[in-house]
Amino acid sequence: MEEDKIESVKKGFWEKVKKVAGKVPFLPDAIALYFAMLDPDTPLKAKLTIAGALTYFLTPWDVIPDVFLGAGYLDDAAVIAAVIQAATIFIKEEHRNKAKEFLGSASKEQKI
């Protein structure tokens, strides 16, 4: 049951990333969290915490709905920042590099 949360994030994550690319400054952090969640070395408890934050990011109807430009992603950013602080020991440089690589290649392909 707990792994369902992780699977749910996997299904919707990249679609959301493409949708918000260039609009939210915390996107590299969200992507690094995603890669940390997928890492077999990350403990299940940390994976579930990360999945919870990413699920919140994926959900358009949250405390401040994402349709409100500017303010709509402030709550998402706060949740991502809190999880980065809580799970920082599980976010490896490798995860951050993968996020940078993805964003670099995506911007070249799609001109994000």
mmCIF file of N, CA, C and O in Angstrom:
data_model
loop_
_atom_site.group_PDB
_atom_site.id
_atom_site.type_symbol
_atom_site.label_atom_id
_atom_site.label_comp_id
_atom_site.label_asym_id
_atom_site.label_seq_id
_atom_site.Cartn_x
_atom_site.Cartn_y
_atom_site.Cartn_z
ATOM 1 N N MET A 1 0.814 -1.212 0.000
ATOM 2 C CA MET A 1 0.000 0.000 0.000
ATOM 3 C C MET A 1 0.850 1.264 0.000
ATOM 4 O O MET A 1 0.555 2.188 -0.720
ATOM 5 N N GLU A 2 1.903 1.271 0.824
ATOM 6 C CA GLU A 2 2.747 2.458 0.895
ATOM 7 C C GLU A 2 3.456 2.715 -0.431
ATOM 8 O O GLU A 2 3.642 3.858 -0.823
ATOM 9 N N GLU A 3 3.826 1.639 -1.113
ATOM 10 C CA GLU A 3 4.514 1.788 -2.390
ATOM 11 C C GLU A 3 3.603 2.362 -3.465
ATOM 12 O O GLU A 3 4.080 2.866 -4.481
ATOM 13 N N ASP A 4 2.290 2.293 -3.254
ATOM 14 C CA ASP A 4 1.339 2.883 -4.210
ATOM 15 C C ASP A 4 1.571 4.384 -4.350
ATOM 16 O O ASP A 4 1.407 4.949 -5.431
ATOM 17 N N LYS A 5 1.954 5.032 -3.253
ATOM 18 C CA LYS A 5 2.220 6.468 -3.284
ATOM 19 C C LYS A 5 3.408 6.753 -4.203
ATOM 20 O O LYS A 5 3.381 7.684 -4.996
ATOM 21 N N ILE A 6 4.416 5.920 -4.119
ATOM 22 C CA ILE A 6 5.595 6.088 -4.974
ATOM 23 C C ILE A 6 5.224 5.858 -6.434
ATOM 24 O O ILE A 6 5.620 6.627 -7.318
ATOM 25 N N GLU A 7 4.450 4.827 -6.703
ATOM 26 C CA GLU A 7 4.013 4.532 -8.078
ATOM 27 C C GLU A 7 3.164 5.660 -8.640
ATOM 28 O O GLU A 7 3.273 6.003 -9.818
ATOM 29 N N SER A 8 2.338 6.250 -7.801
ATOM 30 C CA SER A 8 1.500 7.364 -8.232
ATOM 31 C C SER A 8 2.356 8.554 -8.655
ATOM 32 O O SER A 8 2.071 9.209 -9.663
ATOM 33 N N VAL A 9 3.401 8.829 -7.896
ATOM 34 C CA VAL A 9 4.312 9.922 -8.251
ATOM 35 C C VAL A 9 4.997 9.613 -9.573
ATOM 36 O O VAL A 9 5.099 10.473 -10.450
ATOM 37 N N LYS A 10 5.451 8.379 -9.747
ATOM 38 C CA LYS A 10 6.133 7.993 -10.985
ATOM 39 C C LYS A 10 5.249 8.243 -12.211
ATOM 40 O O LYS A 10 5.740 8.677 -13.257
ATOM 41 N N LYS A 11 3.959 7.992 -12.078
ATOM 42 C CA LYS A 11 3.059 8.127 -13.219
ATOM 43 C C LYS A 11 2.851 9.572 -13.660
ATOM 44 O O LYS A 11 2.714 9.844 -14.838
ATOM 45 N N GLY A 12 2.799 10.491 -12.713
ATOM 46 C CA GLY A 12 2.460 11.860 -13.082
ATOM 47 C C GLY A 12 3.586 12.870 -13.024
ATOM 48 O O GLY A 12 3.404 14.022 -13.410
ATOM 49 N N PHE A 13 4.750 12.440 -12.558
ATOM 50 C CA PHE A 13 5.816 13.401 -12.298
ATOM 51 C C PHE A 13 6.320 14.120 -13.543
ATOM 52 O O PHE A 13 6.374 15.342 -13.587
ATOM 53 N N TRP A 14 6.712 13.372 -14.567
ATOM 54 C CA TRP A 14 7.345 14.014 -15.729
ATOM 55 C C TRP A 14 6.373 14.888 -16.504
ATOM 56 O O TRP A 14 6.762 15.908 -17.068
ATOM 57 N N GLU A 15 5.113 14.524 -16.513
ATOM 58 C CA GLU A 15 4.110 15.368 -17.165
ATOM 59 C C GLU A 15 4.032 16.724 -16.463
ATOM 60 O O GLU A 15 3.982 17.773 -17.105
ATOM 61 N N LYS A 16 4.036 16.700 -15.131
ATOM 62 C CA LYS A 16 3.988 17.946 -14.355
ATOM 63 C C LYS A 16 5.261 18.757 -14.581
ATOM 64 O O LYS A 16 5.207 19.971 -14.746
ATOM 65 N N VAL A 17 6.402 18.083 -14.606
ATOM 66 C CA VAL A 17 7.675 18.772 -14.827
ATOM 67 C C VAL A 17 7.636 19.526 -16.148
ATOM 68 O O VAL A 17 8.012 20.699 -16.218
ATOM 69 N N LYS A 18 7.181 18.875 -17.185
ATOM 70 C CA LYS A 18 7.102 19.521 -18.496
ATOM 71 C C LYS A 18 6.156 20.718 -18.466
ATOM 72 O O LYS A 18 6.405 21.737 -19.107
ATOM 73 N N LYS A 19 5.082 20.585 -17.716
ATOM 74 C CA LYS A 19 4.072 21.643 -17.639
ATOM 75 C C LYS A 19 4.589 22.890 -16.924
ATOM 76 O O LYS A 19 4.252 24.005 -17.296
ATOM 77 N N VAL A 20 5.416 22.697 -15.895
ATOM 78 C CA VAL A 20 5.849 23.833 -15.083
ATOM 79 C C VAL A 20 7.284 24.273 -15.356
ATOM 80 O O VAL A 20 7.772 25.212 -14.743
ATOM 81 N N ALA A 21 7.960 23.599 -16.265
ATOM 82 C CA ALA A 21 9.353 23.946 -16.561
ATOM 83 C C ALA A 21 9.470 25.418 -16.927
ATOM 84 O O ALA A 21 8.707 25.936 -17.734
ATOM 85 N N GLY A 22 10.412 26.077 -16.305
ATOM 86 C CA GLY A 22 10.619 27.497 -16.545
ATOM 87 C C GLY A 22 9.707 28.393 -15.732
ATOM 88 O O GLY A 22 9.848 29.609 -15.762
ATOM 89 N N LYS A 23 8.770 27.805 -14.992
ATOM 90 C CA LYS A 23 7.813 28.593 -14.218
ATOM 91 C C LYS A 23 8.069 28.527 -12.720
ATOM 92 O O LYS A 23 7.632 29.418 -11.999
ATOM 93 N N VAL A 24 8.725 27.469 -12.257
ATOM 94 C CA VAL A 24 8.957 27.318 -10.819
ATOM 95 C C VAL A 24 10.456 27.159 -10.553
ATOM 96 O O VAL A 24 11.104 26.291 -11.121
ATOM 97 N N PRO A 25 11.007 28.014 -9.703
ATOM 98 C CA PRO A 25 12.450 27.974 -9.466
ATOM 99 C C PRO A 25 12.931 26.752 -8.680
ATOM 100 O O PRO A 25 14.109 26.430 -8.709
ATOM 101 N N PHE A 26 12.020 26.061 -8.012
ATOM 102 C CA PHE A 26 12.428 24.904 -7.206
ATOM 103 C C PHE A 26 12.385 23.593 -7.992
ATOM 104 O O PHE A 26 12.583 22.524 -7.426
ATOM 105 N N LEU A 27 12.182 23.664 -9.291
ATOM 106 C CA LEU A 27 12.069 22.447 -10.103
ATOM 107 C C LEU A 27 13.310 21.550 -10.020
ATOM 108 O O LEU A 27 13.164 20.331 -9.894
ATOM 109 N N PRO A 28 14.524 22.098 -10.034
ATOM 110 C CA PRO A 28 15.692 21.211 -9.894
ATOM 111 C C PRO A 28 15.669 20.425 -8.573
ATOM 112 O O PRO A 28 16.051 19.256 -8.540
ATOM 113 N N ASP A 29 15.195 21.056 -7.514
ATOM 114 C CA ASP A 29 15.092 20.370 -6.226
ATOM 115 C C ASP A 29 14.040 19.266 -6.269
ATOM 116 O O ASP A 29 14.253 18.172 -5.740
ATOM 117 N N ALA A 30 12.918 19.543 -6.906
ATOM 118 C CA ALA A 30 11.864 18.528 -7.015
ATOM 119 C C ALA A 30 12.361 17.325 -7.820
ATOM 120 O O ALA A 30 12.095 16.176 -7.459
ATOM 121 N N ILE A 31 13.102 17.591 -8.880
ATOM 122 C CA ILE A 31 13.626 16.497 -9.700
ATOM 123 C C ILE A 31 14.682 15.705 -8.930
ATOM 124 O O ILE A 31 14.710 14.472 -8.986
ATOM 125 N N ALA A 32 15.542 16.396 -8.178
ATOM 126 C CA ALA A 32 16.530 15.699 -7.352
ATOM 127 C C ALA A 32 15.837 14.825 -6.312
ATOM 128 O O ALA A 32 16.264 13.688 -6.058
ATOM 129 N N LEU A 33 14.758 15.324 -5.728
ATOM 130 C CA LEU A 33 13.977 14.511 -4.785
ATOM 131 C C LEU A 33 13.414 13.272 -5.481
ATOM 132 O O LEU A 33 13.408 12.182 -4.908
ATOM 133 N N TYR A 34 12.939 13.445 -6.693
ATOM 134 C CA TYR A 34 12.397 12.317 -7.448
ATOM 135 C C TYR A 34 13.459 11.231 -7.625
ATOM 136 O O TYR A 34 13.204 10.054 -7.388
ATOM 137 N N PHE A 35 14.654 11.642 -8.030
ATOM 138 C CA PHE A 35 15.728 10.667 -8.213
ATOM 139 C C PHE A 35 16.139 10.034 -6.886
ATOM 140 O O PHE A 35 16.473 8.850 -6.838
ATOM 141 N N ALA A 36 16.106 10.798 -5.798
ATOM 142 C CA ALA A 36 16.403 10.230 -4.471
ATOM 143 C C ALA A 36 15.349 9.198 -4.087
ATOM 144 O O ALA A 36 15.661 8.162 -3.497
ATOM 145 N N MET A 37 14.091 9.478 -4.435
ATOM 146 C CA MET A 37 13.001 8.548 -4.141
ATOM 147 C C MET A 37 13.200 7.226 -4.883
ATOM 148 O O MET A 37 12.881 6.162 -4.368
ATOM 149 N N LEU A 38 13.735 7.284 -6.089
ATOM 150 C CA LEU A 38 13.937 6.081 -6.892
ATOM 151 C C LEU A 38 15.193 5.302 -6.496
ATOM 152 O O LEU A 38 15.324 4.129 -6.848
ATOM 153 N N ASP A 39 16.085 5.938 -5.775
ATOM 154 C CA ASP A 39 17.365 5.328 -5.411
ATOM 155 C C ASP A 39 17.143 4.144 -4.463
ATOM 156 O O ASP A 39 16.515 4.292 -3.417
ATOM 157 N N PRO A 40 17.646 2.959 -4.815
ATOM 158 C CA PRO A 40 17.474 1.787 -3.949
ATOM 159 C C PRO A 40 18.136 1.954 -2.578
ATOM 160 O O PRO A 40 17.745 1.281 -1.619
ATOM 161 N N ASP A 41 19.100 2.866 -2.464
ATOM 162 C CA ASP A 41 19.767 3.094 -1.176
ATOM 163 C C ASP A 41 18.957 3.989 -0.231
ATOM 164 O O ASP A 41 19.274 4.068 0.956
ATOM 165 N N THR A 42 17.952 4.664 -0.740
ATOM 166 C CA THR A 42 17.119 5.527 0.101
ATOM 167 C C THR A 42 16.157 4.650 0.904
ATOM 168 O O THR A 42 15.438 3.839 0.324
ATOM 169 N N PRO A 43 16.135 4.819 2.225
ATOM 170 C CA PRO A 43 15.224 4.017 3.059
ATOM 171 C C PRO A 43 13.758 4.286 2.717
ATOM 172 O O PRO A 43 13.405 5.388 2.286
ATOM 173 N N LEU A 44 12.925 3.281 2.931
ATOM 174 C CA LEU A 44 11.506 3.387 2.590
ATOM 175 C C LEU A 44 10.844 4.586 3.266
ATOM 176 O O LEU A 44 10.063 5.299 2.632
ATOM 177 N N LYS A 45 11.144 4.835 4.515
ATOM 178 C CA LYS A 45 10.526 5.958 5.223
ATOM 179 C C LYS A 45 10.848 7.283 4.525
ATOM 180 O O LYS A 45 9.977 8.132 4.355
ATOM 181 N N ALA A 46 12.101 7.445 4.105
ATOM 182 C CA ALA A 46 12.487 8.668 3.393
ATOM 183 C C ALA A 46 11.805 8.727 2.030
ATOM 184 O O ALA A 46 11.345 9.794 1.600
ATOM 185 N N LYS A 47 11.729 7.581 1.343
ATOM 186 C CA LYS A 47 11.049 7.540 0.043
ATOM 187 C C LYS A 47 9.594 7.972 0.172
ATOM 188 O O LYS A 47 9.077 8.720 -0.661
ATOM 189 N N LEU A 48 8.932 7.506 1.223
ATOM 190 C CA LEU A 48 7.527 7.850 1.416
ATOM 191 C C LEU A 48 7.357 9.329 1.762
ATOM 192 O O LEU A 48 6.388 9.961 1.330
ATOM 193 N N THR A 49 8.293 9.878 2.525
ATOM 194 C CA THR A 49 8.252 11.308 2.840
ATOM 195 C C THR A 49 8.420 12.126 1.562
ATOM 196 O O THR A 49 7.682 13.082 1.311
ATOM 197 N N ILE A 50 9.382 11.727 0.749
ATOM 198 C CA ILE A 50 9.611 12.405 -0.530
ATOM 199 C C ILE A 50 8.389 12.252 -1.436
ATOM 200 O O ILE A 50 7.935 13.225 -2.055
ATOM 201 N N ALA A 51 7.842 11.050 -1.496
ATOM 202 C CA ALA A 51 6.659 10.804 -2.335
ATOM 203 C C ALA A 51 5.493 11.674 -1.887
ATOM 204 O O ALA A 51 4.735 12.182 -2.719
ATOM 205 N N GLY A 52 5.348 11.866 -0.583
ATOM 206 C CA GLY A 52 4.276 12.733 -0.075
ATOM 207 C C GLY A 52 4.437 14.164 -0.562
ATOM 208 O O GLY A 52 3.470 14.795 -1.005
ATOM 209 N N ALA A 53 5.658 14.670 -0.508
ATOM 210 C CA ALA A 53 5.912 16.037 -0.978
ATOM 211 C C ALA A 53 5.691 16.153 -2.478
ATOM 212 O O ALA A 53 5.095 17.125 -2.957
ATOM 213 N N LEU A 54 6.158 15.167 -3.222
ATOM 214 C CA LEU A 54 5.991 15.215 -4.672
ATOM 215 C C LEU A 54 4.525 15.035 -5.071
ATOM 216 O O LEU A 54 4.073 15.622 -6.063
ATOM 217 N N THR A 55 3.793 14.253 -4.304
ATOM 218 C CA THR A 55 2.347 14.126 -4.554
ATOM 219 C C THR A 55 1.673 15.478 -4.370
ATOM 220 O O THR A 55 0.814 15.871 -5.158
ATOM 221 N N TYR A 56 2.066 16.200 -3.334
ATOM 222 C CA TYR A 56 1.523 17.542 -3.101
ATOM 223 C C TYR A 56 1.849 18.456 -4.285
ATOM 224 O O TYR A 56 1.007 19.214 -4.752
ATOM 225 N N PHE A 57 3.070 18.360 -4.781
ATOM 226 C CA PHE A 57 3.498 19.145 -5.943
ATOM 227 C C PHE A 57 2.665 18.792 -7.177
ATOM 228 O O PHE A 57 2.303 19.667 -7.963
ATOM 229 N N LEU A 58 2.347 17.515 -7.343
ATOM 230 C CA LEU A 58 1.582 17.068 -8.513
ATOM 231 C C LEU A 58 0.119 17.480 -8.463
ATOM 232 O O LEU A 58 -0.521 17.617 -9.493
ATOM 233 N N THR A 59 -0.402 17.666 -7.270
ATOM 234 C CA THR A 59 -1.820 17.961 -7.099
ATOM 235 C C THR A 59 -2.101 19.429 -7.402
ATOM 236 O O THR A 59 -1.532 20.309 -6.763
ATOM 237 N N PRO A 60 -2.970 19.723 -8.357
ATOM 238 C CA PRO A 60 -3.251 21.123 -8.688
ATOM 239 C C PRO A 60 -4.118 21.825 -7.642
ATOM 240 O O PRO A 60 -4.117 23.036 -7.562
ATOM 241 N N TRP A 61 -4.844 21.079 -6.850
ATOM 242 C CA TRP A 61 -5.744 21.670 -5.855
ATOM 243 C C TRP A 61 -5.154 21.462 -4.474
ATOM 244 O O TRP A 61 -5.367 20.451 -3.844
ATOM 245 N N ASP A 62 -4.389 22.443 -4.029
ATOM 246 C CA ASP A 62 -3.794 22.361 -2.703
ATOM 247 C C ASP A 62 -4.105 23.647 -1.951
ATOM 248 O O ASP A 62 -5.046 24.354 -2.307
ATOM 249 N N VAL A 63 -3.357 23.987 -0.929
ATOM 250 C CA VAL A 63 -3.661 25.154 -0.102
ATOM 251 C C VAL A 63 -3.800 26.413 -0.949
ATOM 252 O O VAL A 63 -4.752 27.168 -0.816
ATOM 253 N N ILE A 64 -2.839 26.638 -1.822
ATOM 254 C CA ILE A 64 -2.930 27.738 -2.788
ATOM 255 C C ILE A 64 -2.957 27.077 -4.163
ATOM 256 O O ILE A 64 -1.940 26.584 -4.629
ATOM 257 N N PRO A 65 -4.118 27.016 -4.806
ATOM 258 C CA PRO A 65 -4.204 26.336 -6.104
ATOM 259 C C PRO A 65 -3.189 26.875 -7.109
ATOM 260 O O PRO A 65 -2.916 28.072 -7.175
ATOM 261 N N ASP A 66 -2.610 25.961 -7.871
ATOM 262 C CA ASP A 66 -1.547 26.293 -8.813
ATOM 263 C C ASP A 66 -2.003 27.219 -9.938
ATOM 264 O O ASP A 66 -1.167 27.798 -10.619
ATOM 265 N N VAL A 67 -3.293 27.376 -10.116
ATOM 266 C CA VAL A 67 -3.777 28.250 -11.188
ATOM 267 C C VAL A 67 -3.524 29.720 -10.876
ATOM 268 O O VAL A 67 -3.589 30.558 -11.766
ATOM 269 N N PHE A 68 -3.233 30.047 -9.603
ATOM 270 C CA PHE A 68 -2.925 31.430 -9.234
ATOM 271 C C PHE A 68 -1.452 31.692 -9.530
ATOM 272 O O PHE A 68 -0.584 31.316 -8.753
ATOM 273 N N LEU A 69 -1.189 32.291 -10.672
ATOM 274 C CA LEU A 69 0.183 32.545 -11.089
ATOM 275 C C LEU A 69 0.917 33.358 -10.024
ATOM 276 O O LEU A 69 0.371 34.248 -9.432
ATOM 277 N N GLY A 70 2.152 33.007 -9.817
ATOM 278 C CA GLY A 70 2.961 33.704 -8.830
ATOM 279 C C GLY A 70 2.830 33.067 -7.466
ATOM 280 O O GLY A 70 3.784 32.524 -6.939
ATOM 281 N N ALA A 71 1.652 33.109 -6.888
ATOM 282 C CA ALA A 71 1.446 32.584 -5.534
ATOM 283 C C ALA A 71 1.093 31.104 -5.532
ATOM 284 O O ALA A 71 1.235 30.436 -4.513
ATOM 285 N N GLY A 72 0.666 30.586 -6.657
ATOM 286 C CA GLY A 72 0.166 29.218 -6.711
ATOM 287 C C GLY A 72 1.169 28.142 -6.356
ATOM 288 O O GLY A 72 0.788 27.060 -5.917
ATOM 289 N N TYR A 73 2.442 28.423 -6.507
ATOM 290 C CA TYR A 73 3.449 27.412 -6.207
ATOM 291 C C TYR A 73 4.224 27.709 -4.930
ATOM 292 O O TYR A 73 5.157 26.989 -4.599
ATOM 293 N N LEU A 74 3.841 28.743 -4.185
ATOM 294 C CA LEU A 74 4.541 29.058 -2.938
ATOM 295 C C LEU A 74 4.415 27.936 -1.924
ATOM 296 O O LEU A 74 5.392 27.582 -1.256
ATOM 297 N N ASP A 75 3.218 27.383 -1.793
ATOM 298 C CA ASP A 75 3.041 26.293 -0.830
ATOM 299 C C ASP A 75 3.786 25.040 -1.284
ATOM 300 O O ASP A 75 4.386 24.336 -0.470
ATOM 301 N N ASP A 76 3.800 24.785 -2.581
ATOM 302 C CA ASP A 76 4.555 23.646 -3.114
ATOM 303 C C ASP A 76 6.042 23.821 -2.803
ATOM 304 O O ASP A 76 6.720 22.872 -2.384
ATOM 305 N N ALA A 77 6.550 25.033 -2.998
ATOM 306 C CA ALA A 77 7.959 25.312 -2.720
ATOM 307 C C ALA A 77 8.276 25.094 -1.251
ATOM 308 O O ALA A 77 9.330 24.546 -0.908
ATOM 309 N N ALA A 78 7.374 25.493 -0.379
ATOM 310 C CA ALA A 78 7.584 25.309 1.063
ATOM 311 C C ALA A 78 7.636 23.829 1.424
ATOM 312 O O ALA A 78 8.477 23.401 2.225
ATOM 313 N N VAL A 79 6.753 23.046 0.839
ATOM 314 C CA VAL A 79 6.738 21.608 1.109
ATOM 315 C C VAL A 79 8.022 20.959 0.585
ATOM 316 O O VAL A 79 8.653 20.157 1.283
ATOM 317 N N ILE A 80 8.427 21.306 -0.620
ATOM 318 C CA ILE A 80 9.656 20.760 -1.199
ATOM 319 C C ILE A 80 10.854 21.146 -0.327
ATOM 320 O O ILE A 80 11.714 20.311 -0.024
ATOM 321 N N ALA A 81 10.924 22.406 0.101
ATOM 322 C CA ALA A 81 12.036 22.867 0.937
ATOM 323 C C ALA A 81 12.070 22.117 2.269
ATOM 324 O O ALA A 81 13.150 21.737 2.741
ATOM 325 N N ALA A 82 10.915 21.890 2.869
ATOM 326 C CA ALA A 82 10.861 21.177 4.141
ATOM 327 C C ALA A 82 11.359 19.737 3.993
ATOM 328 O O ALA A 82 12.098 19.232 4.846
ATOM 329 N N VAL A 83 10.973 19.098 2.910
ATOM 330 C CA VAL A 83 11.405 17.709 2.700
ATOM 331 C C VAL A 83 12.887 17.653 2.358
ATOM 332 O O VAL A 83 13.586 16.726 2.776
ATOM 333 N N ILE A 84 13.381 18.631 1.654
ATOM 334 C CA ILE A 84 14.822 18.666 1.376
ATOM 335 C C ILE A 84 15.585 18.756 2.694
ATOM 336 O O ILE A 84 16.584 18.064 2.883
ATOM 337 N N GLN A 85 15.100 19.581 3.615
ATOM 338 C CA GLN A 85 15.749 19.683 4.930
ATOM 339 C C GLN A 85 15.661 18.369 5.685
ATOM 340 O O GLN A 85 16.633 17.917 6.291
ATOM 341 N N ALA A 86 14.493 17.733 5.653
ATOM 342 C CA ALA A 86 14.281 16.498 6.410
ATOM 343 C C ALA A 86 15.035 15.308 5.822
ATOM 344 O O ALA A 86 15.481 14.428 6.553
ATOM 345 N N ALA A 87 15.177 15.284 4.504
ATOM 346 C CA ALA A 87 15.775 14.122 3.836
ATOM 347 C C ALA A 87 17.116 14.448 3.198
ATOM 348 O O ALA A 87 17.578 13.708 2.339
ATOM 349 N N THR A 88 17.746 15.515 3.630
ATOM 350 C CA THR A 88 18.960 15.985 2.974
ATOM 351 C C THR A 88 20.070 14.940 2.911
ATOM 352 O O THR A 88 20.817 14.903 1.940
ATOM 353 N N ILE A 89 20.167 14.066 3.891
ATOM 354 C CA ILE A 89 21.236 13.062 3.866
ATOM 355 C C ILE A 89 21.013 12.000 2.791
ATOM 356 O O ILE A 89 21.937 11.273 2.458
ATOM 357 N N PHE A 90 19.800 11.929 2.264
ATOM 358 C CA PHE A 90 19.500 10.939 1.234
ATOM 359 C C PHE A 90 19.534 11.526 -0.176
ATOM 360 O O PHE A 90 19.403 10.803 -1.157
ATOM 361 N N ILE A 91 19.706 12.842 -0.266
ATOM 362 C CA ILE A 91 19.779 13.495 -1.568
ATOM 363 C C ILE A 91 21.257 13.625 -1.918
ATOM 364 O O ILE A 91 21.977 14.461 -1.377
ATOM 365 N N LYS A 92 21.677 12.772 -2.806
ATOM 366 C CA LYS A 92 23.092 12.706 -3.175
ATOM 367 C C LYS A 92 23.404 13.698 -4.288
ATOM 368 O O LYS A 92 22.513 14.150 -5.014
ATOM 369 N N GLU A 93 24.684 13.995 -4.420
ATOM 370 C CA GLU A 93 25.128 14.864 -5.506
ATOM 371 C C GLU A 93 24.721 14.261 -6.860
ATOM 372 O O GLU A 93 24.377 14.976 -7.794
ATOM 373 N N GLU A 94 24.741 12.947 -6.915
ATOM 374 C CA GLU A 94 24.324 12.230 -8.127
ATOM 375 C C GLU A 94 22.877 12.587 -8.512
ATOM 376 O O GLU A 94 22.564 12.766 -9.684
ATOM 377 N N HIS A 95 22.000 12.706 -7.524
ATOM 378 C CA HIS A 95 20.600 13.052 -7.785
ATOM 379 C C HIS A 95 20.502 14.481 -8.317
ATOM 380 O O HIS A 95 19.744 14.755 -9.250
ATOM 381 N N ARG A 96 21.260 15.371 -7.704
ATOM 382 C CA ARG A 96 21.249 16.773 -8.149
ATOM 383 C C ARG A 96 21.832 16.898 -9.564
ATOM 384 O O ARG A 96 21.313 17.668 -10.377
ATOM 385 N N ASN A 97 22.876 16.140 -9.837
ATOM 386 C CA ASN A 97 23.470 16.170 -11.182
ATOM 387 C C ASN A 97 22.512 15.633 -12.232
ATOM 388 O O ASN A 97 22.424 16.179 -13.334
ATOM 389 N N LYS A 98 21.787 14.569 -11.898
ATOM 390 C CA LYS A 98 20.797 14.027 -12.838
ATOM 391 C C LYS A 98 19.717 15.066 -13.128
ATOM 392 O O LYS A 98 19.243 15.196 -14.259
ATOM 393 N N ALA A 99 19.310 15.800 -12.090
ATOM 394 C CA ALA A 99 18.298 16.845 -12.271
ATOM 395 C C ALA A 99 18.820 17.925 -13.207
ATOM 396 O O ALA A 99 18.117 18.359 -14.127
ATOM 397 N N LYS A 100 20.057 18.352 -12.989
ATOM 398 C CA LYS A 100 20.662 19.380 -13.853
ATOM 399 C C LYS A 100 20.791 18.877 -15.285
ATOM 400 O O LYS A 100 20.510 19.607 -16.235
ATOM 401 N N GLU A 101 21.214 17.623 -15.422
ATOM 402 C CA GLU A 101 21.348 17.042 -16.762
ATOM 403 C C GLU A 101 20.001 17.000 -17.471
ATOM 404 O O GLU A 101 19.898 17.340 -18.651
ATOM 405 N N PHE A 102 18.970 16.567 -16.749
ATOM 406 C CA PHE A 102 17.642 16.500 -17.353
ATOM 407 C C PHE A 102 17.199 17.886 -17.797
ATOM 408 O O PHE A 102 16.738 18.061 -18.923
ATOM 409 N N LEU A 103 17.318 18.851 -16.919
ATOM 410 C CA LEU A 103 16.869 20.203 -17.264
ATOM 411 C C LEU A 103 17.694 20.802 -18.399
ATOM 412 O O LEU A 103 17.163 21.494 -19.251
ATOM 413 N N GLY A 104 18.981 20.496 -18.421
ATOM 414 C CA GLY A 104 19.827 20.966 -19.509
ATOM 415 C C GLY A 104 19.441 20.367 -20.835
ATOM 416 O O GLY A 104 19.328 21.056 -21.848
ATOM 417 N N SER A 105 19.207 19.063 -20.857
ATOM 418 C CA SER A 105 18.839 18.406 -22.117
ATOM 419 C C SER A 105 17.418 18.779 -22.528
ATOM 420 O O SER A 105 17.147 18.949 -23.701
ATOM 421 N N ALA A 106 16.535 18.934 -21.569
ATOM 422 C CA ALA A 106 15.150 19.301 -21.886
ATOM 423 C C ALA A 106 15.090 20.709 -22.451
ATOM 424 O O ALA A 106 14.336 20.982 -23.392
ATOM 425 N N SER A 107 15.902 21.609 -21.907
ATOM 426 C CA SER A 107 15.857 22.981 -22.416
ATOM 427 C C SER A 107 16.417 23.068 -23.826
ATOM 428 O O SER A 107 15.961 23.876 -24.632
ATOM 429 N N LYS A 108 17.387 22.231 -24.130
ATOM 430 C CA LYS A 108 17.929 22.215 -25.491
ATOM 431 C C LYS A 108 16.914 21.641 -26.477
ATOM 432 O O LYS A 108 16.758 22.152 -27.578
ATOM 433 N N GLU A 109 16.204 20.588 -26.046
ATOM 434 C CA GLU A 109 15.234 19.936 -26.930
ATOM 435 C C GLU A 109 13.968 20.758 -27.103
ATOM 436 O O GLU A 109 13.428 20.852 -28.183
ATOM 437 N N GLN A 110 13.483 21.301 -26.005
ATOM 438 C CA GLN A 110 12.169 21.968 -26.035
ATOM 439 C C GLN A 110 12.256 23.467 -25.841
ATOM 440 O O GLN A 110 11.244 24.144 -25.776
ATOM 441 N N LYS A 111 13.468 23.969 -25.671
ATOM 442 C CA LYS A 111 13.662 25.392 -25.424
ATOM 443 C C LYS A 111 12.807 25.864 -24.271
ATOM 444 O O LYS A 111 12.021 26.807 -24.401
ATOM 445 N N ILE A 112 12.995 25.198 -23.100
ATOM 446 C CA ILE A 112 12.235 25.543 -21.884
ATOM 447 C C ILE A 112 12.646 26.915 -21.404
ATOM 448 O O ILE A 112 13.770 27.247 -21.357
#
